[in-house]
PDB file of C-alpha atoms in Angstrom:
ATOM      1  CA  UNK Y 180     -10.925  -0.877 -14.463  1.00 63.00           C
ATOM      2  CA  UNK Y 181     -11.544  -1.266 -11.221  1.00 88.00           C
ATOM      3  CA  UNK Y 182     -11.286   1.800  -8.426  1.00 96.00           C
ATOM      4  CA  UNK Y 183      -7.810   1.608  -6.741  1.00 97.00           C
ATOM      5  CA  UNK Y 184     -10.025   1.576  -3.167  1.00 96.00           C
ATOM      6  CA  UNK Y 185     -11.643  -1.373  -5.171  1.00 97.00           C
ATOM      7  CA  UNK Y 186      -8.276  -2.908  -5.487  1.00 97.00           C
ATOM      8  CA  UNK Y 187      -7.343  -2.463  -1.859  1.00 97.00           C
ATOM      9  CA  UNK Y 188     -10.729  -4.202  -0.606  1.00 97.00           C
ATOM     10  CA  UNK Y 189     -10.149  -7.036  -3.165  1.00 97.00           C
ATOM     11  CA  UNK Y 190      -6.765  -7.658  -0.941  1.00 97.00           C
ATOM     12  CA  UNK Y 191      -8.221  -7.479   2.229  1.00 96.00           C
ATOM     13  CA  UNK Y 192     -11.564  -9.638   1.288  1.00 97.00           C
ATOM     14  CA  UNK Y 193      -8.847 -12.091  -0.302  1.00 98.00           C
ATOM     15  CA  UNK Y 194      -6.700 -11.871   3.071  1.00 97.00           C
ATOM     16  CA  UNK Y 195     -10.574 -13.260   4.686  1.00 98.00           C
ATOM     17  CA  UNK Y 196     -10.346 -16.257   2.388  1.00 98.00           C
ATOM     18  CA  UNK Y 197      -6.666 -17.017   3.176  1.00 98.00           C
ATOM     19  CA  UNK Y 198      -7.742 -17.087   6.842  1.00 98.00           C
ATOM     20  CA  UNK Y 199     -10.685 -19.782   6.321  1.00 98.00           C
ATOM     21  CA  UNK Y 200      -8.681 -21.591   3.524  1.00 98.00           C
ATOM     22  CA  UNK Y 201      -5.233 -21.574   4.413  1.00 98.00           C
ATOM     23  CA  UNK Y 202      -5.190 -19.637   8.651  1.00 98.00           C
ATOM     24  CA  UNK Y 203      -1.658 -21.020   9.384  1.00 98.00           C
ATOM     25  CA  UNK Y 204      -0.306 -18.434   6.683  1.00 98.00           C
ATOM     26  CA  UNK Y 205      -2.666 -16.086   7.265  1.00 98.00           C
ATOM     27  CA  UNK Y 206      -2.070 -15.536  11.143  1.00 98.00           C
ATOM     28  CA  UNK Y 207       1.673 -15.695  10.277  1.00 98.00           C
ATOM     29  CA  UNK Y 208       1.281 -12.648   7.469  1.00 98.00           C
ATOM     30  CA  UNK Y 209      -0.779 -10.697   9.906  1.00 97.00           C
ATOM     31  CA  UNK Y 210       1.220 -10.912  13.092  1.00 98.00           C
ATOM     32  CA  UNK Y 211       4.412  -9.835  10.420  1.00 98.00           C
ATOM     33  CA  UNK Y 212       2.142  -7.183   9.361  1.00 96.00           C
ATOM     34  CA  UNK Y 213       0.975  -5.826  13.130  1.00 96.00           C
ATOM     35  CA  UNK Y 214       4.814  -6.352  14.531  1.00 97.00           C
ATOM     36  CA  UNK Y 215       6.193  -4.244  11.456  1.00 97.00           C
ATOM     37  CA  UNK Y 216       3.352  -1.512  11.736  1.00 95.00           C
ATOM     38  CA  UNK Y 217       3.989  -1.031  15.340  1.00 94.00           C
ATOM     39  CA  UNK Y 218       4.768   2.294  15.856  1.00 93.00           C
ATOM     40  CA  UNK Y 219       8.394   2.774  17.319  1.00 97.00           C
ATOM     41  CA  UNK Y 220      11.331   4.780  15.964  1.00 98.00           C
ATOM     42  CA  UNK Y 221       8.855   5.206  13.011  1.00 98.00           C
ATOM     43  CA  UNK Y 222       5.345   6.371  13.217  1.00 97.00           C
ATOM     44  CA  UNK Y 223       2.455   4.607  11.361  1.00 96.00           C
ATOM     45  CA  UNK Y 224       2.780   7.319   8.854  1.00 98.00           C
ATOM     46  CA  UNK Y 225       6.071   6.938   7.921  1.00 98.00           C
ATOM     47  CA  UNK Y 226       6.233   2.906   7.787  1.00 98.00           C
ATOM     48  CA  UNK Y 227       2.993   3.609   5.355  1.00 98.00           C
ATOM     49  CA  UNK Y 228       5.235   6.223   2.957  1.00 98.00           C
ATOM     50  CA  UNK Y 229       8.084   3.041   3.190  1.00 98.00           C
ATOM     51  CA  UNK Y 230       6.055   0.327   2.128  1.00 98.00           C
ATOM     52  CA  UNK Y 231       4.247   2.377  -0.637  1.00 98.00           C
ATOM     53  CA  UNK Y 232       7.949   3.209  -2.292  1.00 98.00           C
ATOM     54  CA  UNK Y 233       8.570  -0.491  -1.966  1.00 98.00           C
ATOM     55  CA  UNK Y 234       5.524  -1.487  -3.299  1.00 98.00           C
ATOM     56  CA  UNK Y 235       5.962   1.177  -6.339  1.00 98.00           C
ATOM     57  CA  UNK Y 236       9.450  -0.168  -7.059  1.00 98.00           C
ATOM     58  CA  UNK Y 237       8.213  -4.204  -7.181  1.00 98.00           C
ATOM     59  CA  UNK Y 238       5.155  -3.424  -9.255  1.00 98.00           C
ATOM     60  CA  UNK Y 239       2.259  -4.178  -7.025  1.00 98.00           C
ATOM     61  CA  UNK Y 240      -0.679  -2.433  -8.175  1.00 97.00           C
ATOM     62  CA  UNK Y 241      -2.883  -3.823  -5.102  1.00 98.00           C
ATOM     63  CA  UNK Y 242      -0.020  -3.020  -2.613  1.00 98.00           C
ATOM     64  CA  UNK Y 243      -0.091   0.290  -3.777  1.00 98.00           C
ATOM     65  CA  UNK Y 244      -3.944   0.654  -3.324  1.00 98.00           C
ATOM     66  CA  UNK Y 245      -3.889  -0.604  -0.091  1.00 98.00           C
ATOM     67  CA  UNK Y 246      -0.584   1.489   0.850  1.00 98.00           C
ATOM     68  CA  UNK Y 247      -1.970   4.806  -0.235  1.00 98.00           C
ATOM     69  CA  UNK Y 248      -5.105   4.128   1.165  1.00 98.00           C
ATOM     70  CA  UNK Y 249      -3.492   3.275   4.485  1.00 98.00           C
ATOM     71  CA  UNK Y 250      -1.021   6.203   4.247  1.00 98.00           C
ATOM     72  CA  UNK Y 251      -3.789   8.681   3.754  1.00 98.00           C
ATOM     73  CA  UNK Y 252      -5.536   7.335   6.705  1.00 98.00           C
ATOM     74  CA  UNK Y 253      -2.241   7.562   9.023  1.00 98.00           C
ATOM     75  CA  UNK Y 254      -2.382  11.292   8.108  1.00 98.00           C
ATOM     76  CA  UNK Y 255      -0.048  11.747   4.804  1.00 98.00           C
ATOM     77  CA  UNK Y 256      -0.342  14.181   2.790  1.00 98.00           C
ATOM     78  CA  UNK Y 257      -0.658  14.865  -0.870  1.00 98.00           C
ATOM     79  CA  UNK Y 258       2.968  16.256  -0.841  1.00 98.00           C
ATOM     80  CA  UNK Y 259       5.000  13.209   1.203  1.00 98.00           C
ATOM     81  CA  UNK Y 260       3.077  10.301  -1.124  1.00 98.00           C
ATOM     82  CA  UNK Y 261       4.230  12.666  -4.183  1.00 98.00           C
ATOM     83  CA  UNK Y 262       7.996  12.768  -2.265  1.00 98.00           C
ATOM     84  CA  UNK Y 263       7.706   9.274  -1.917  1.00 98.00           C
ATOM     85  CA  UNK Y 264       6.904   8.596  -5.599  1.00 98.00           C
ATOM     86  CA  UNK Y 265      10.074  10.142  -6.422  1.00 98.00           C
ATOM     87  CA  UNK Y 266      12.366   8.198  -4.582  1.00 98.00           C
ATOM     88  CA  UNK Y 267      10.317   5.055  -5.969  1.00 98.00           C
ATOM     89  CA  UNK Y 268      11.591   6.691  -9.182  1.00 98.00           C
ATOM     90  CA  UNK Y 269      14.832   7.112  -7.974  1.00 98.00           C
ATOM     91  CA  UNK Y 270      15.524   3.788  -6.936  1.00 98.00           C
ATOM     92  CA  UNK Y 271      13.609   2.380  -9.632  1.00 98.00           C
ATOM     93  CA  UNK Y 272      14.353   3.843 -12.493  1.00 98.00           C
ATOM     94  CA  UNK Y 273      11.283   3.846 -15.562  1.00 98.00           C
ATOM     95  CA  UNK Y 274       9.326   1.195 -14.366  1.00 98.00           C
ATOM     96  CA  UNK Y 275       8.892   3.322 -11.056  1.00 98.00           C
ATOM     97  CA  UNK Y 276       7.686   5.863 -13.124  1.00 98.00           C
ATOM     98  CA  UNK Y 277       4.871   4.167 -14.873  1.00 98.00           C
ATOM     99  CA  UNK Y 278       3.702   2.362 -11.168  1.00 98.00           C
ATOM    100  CA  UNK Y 279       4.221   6.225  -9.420  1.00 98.00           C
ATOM    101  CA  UNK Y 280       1.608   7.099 -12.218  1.00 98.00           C
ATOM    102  CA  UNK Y 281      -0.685   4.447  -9.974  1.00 98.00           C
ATOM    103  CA  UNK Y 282       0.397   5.153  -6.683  1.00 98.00           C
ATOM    104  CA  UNK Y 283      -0.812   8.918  -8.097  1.00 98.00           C
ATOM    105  CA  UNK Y 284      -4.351   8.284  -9.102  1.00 98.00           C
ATOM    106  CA  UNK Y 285      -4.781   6.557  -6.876  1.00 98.00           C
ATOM    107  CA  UNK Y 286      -4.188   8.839  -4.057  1.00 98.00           C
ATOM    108  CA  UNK Y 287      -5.918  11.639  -6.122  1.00 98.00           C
ATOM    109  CA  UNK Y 288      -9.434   8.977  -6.166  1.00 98.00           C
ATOM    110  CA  UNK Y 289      -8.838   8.386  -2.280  1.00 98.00           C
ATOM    111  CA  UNK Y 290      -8.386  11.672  -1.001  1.00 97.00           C
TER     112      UNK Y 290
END
């Protein structure tokens, strides 16, 4: 298996490719990405807890990697990703549980 910070990379280097290979959809994901991570009534940190629960909920084991790692470097801590496993679990019920396990190691490899 690979690292979870091995994980994230993968999705950035792939983000790269998309860029060379296909830059039309790749300069429309990014300027969605920058324009929704703009800080505003939510901080960096907070949009980065959001989007990890969402990515727990829909299963999306490199989402997660790069959402941890992202949260961790906005300035989360161990406690708010664990708070923010649990309401994956609320809202998503078993399978939340088994992707939370993820979302756990691999915050406990990053920090």
């Amino acid at each position: 298996m690979n690292s979870y910070k091995d994980k994230a990379n993968e999705v950035y280097a792939f983000l790269e490719i998309l860029s060379k290979e296909h830059p039309e959809v790749a300069k429309g994901f990014m300027s969605l990405h920058h324009a929704a991570n703009k800080a505003g009534a939510l901080d960096q940190k907070q949009k980065e807890l959001i989007a990890l629960g969402i990515a727990i909920t829909i299963r999306c084991e490199g989402c997660i990697a790069c959402h941890v790692q992202d949260a961790l470097k906005a300035g989360a801590t161990q406690e708010e990703i664990v708070e923010t496993i649990g309401v994956a679990v609320l809202m998503g019920g078993g399978p939340s549980v088994v992707y939370g396990s993820k979302a756990y190691q691999a915050m406990k490899e990053m920090l």
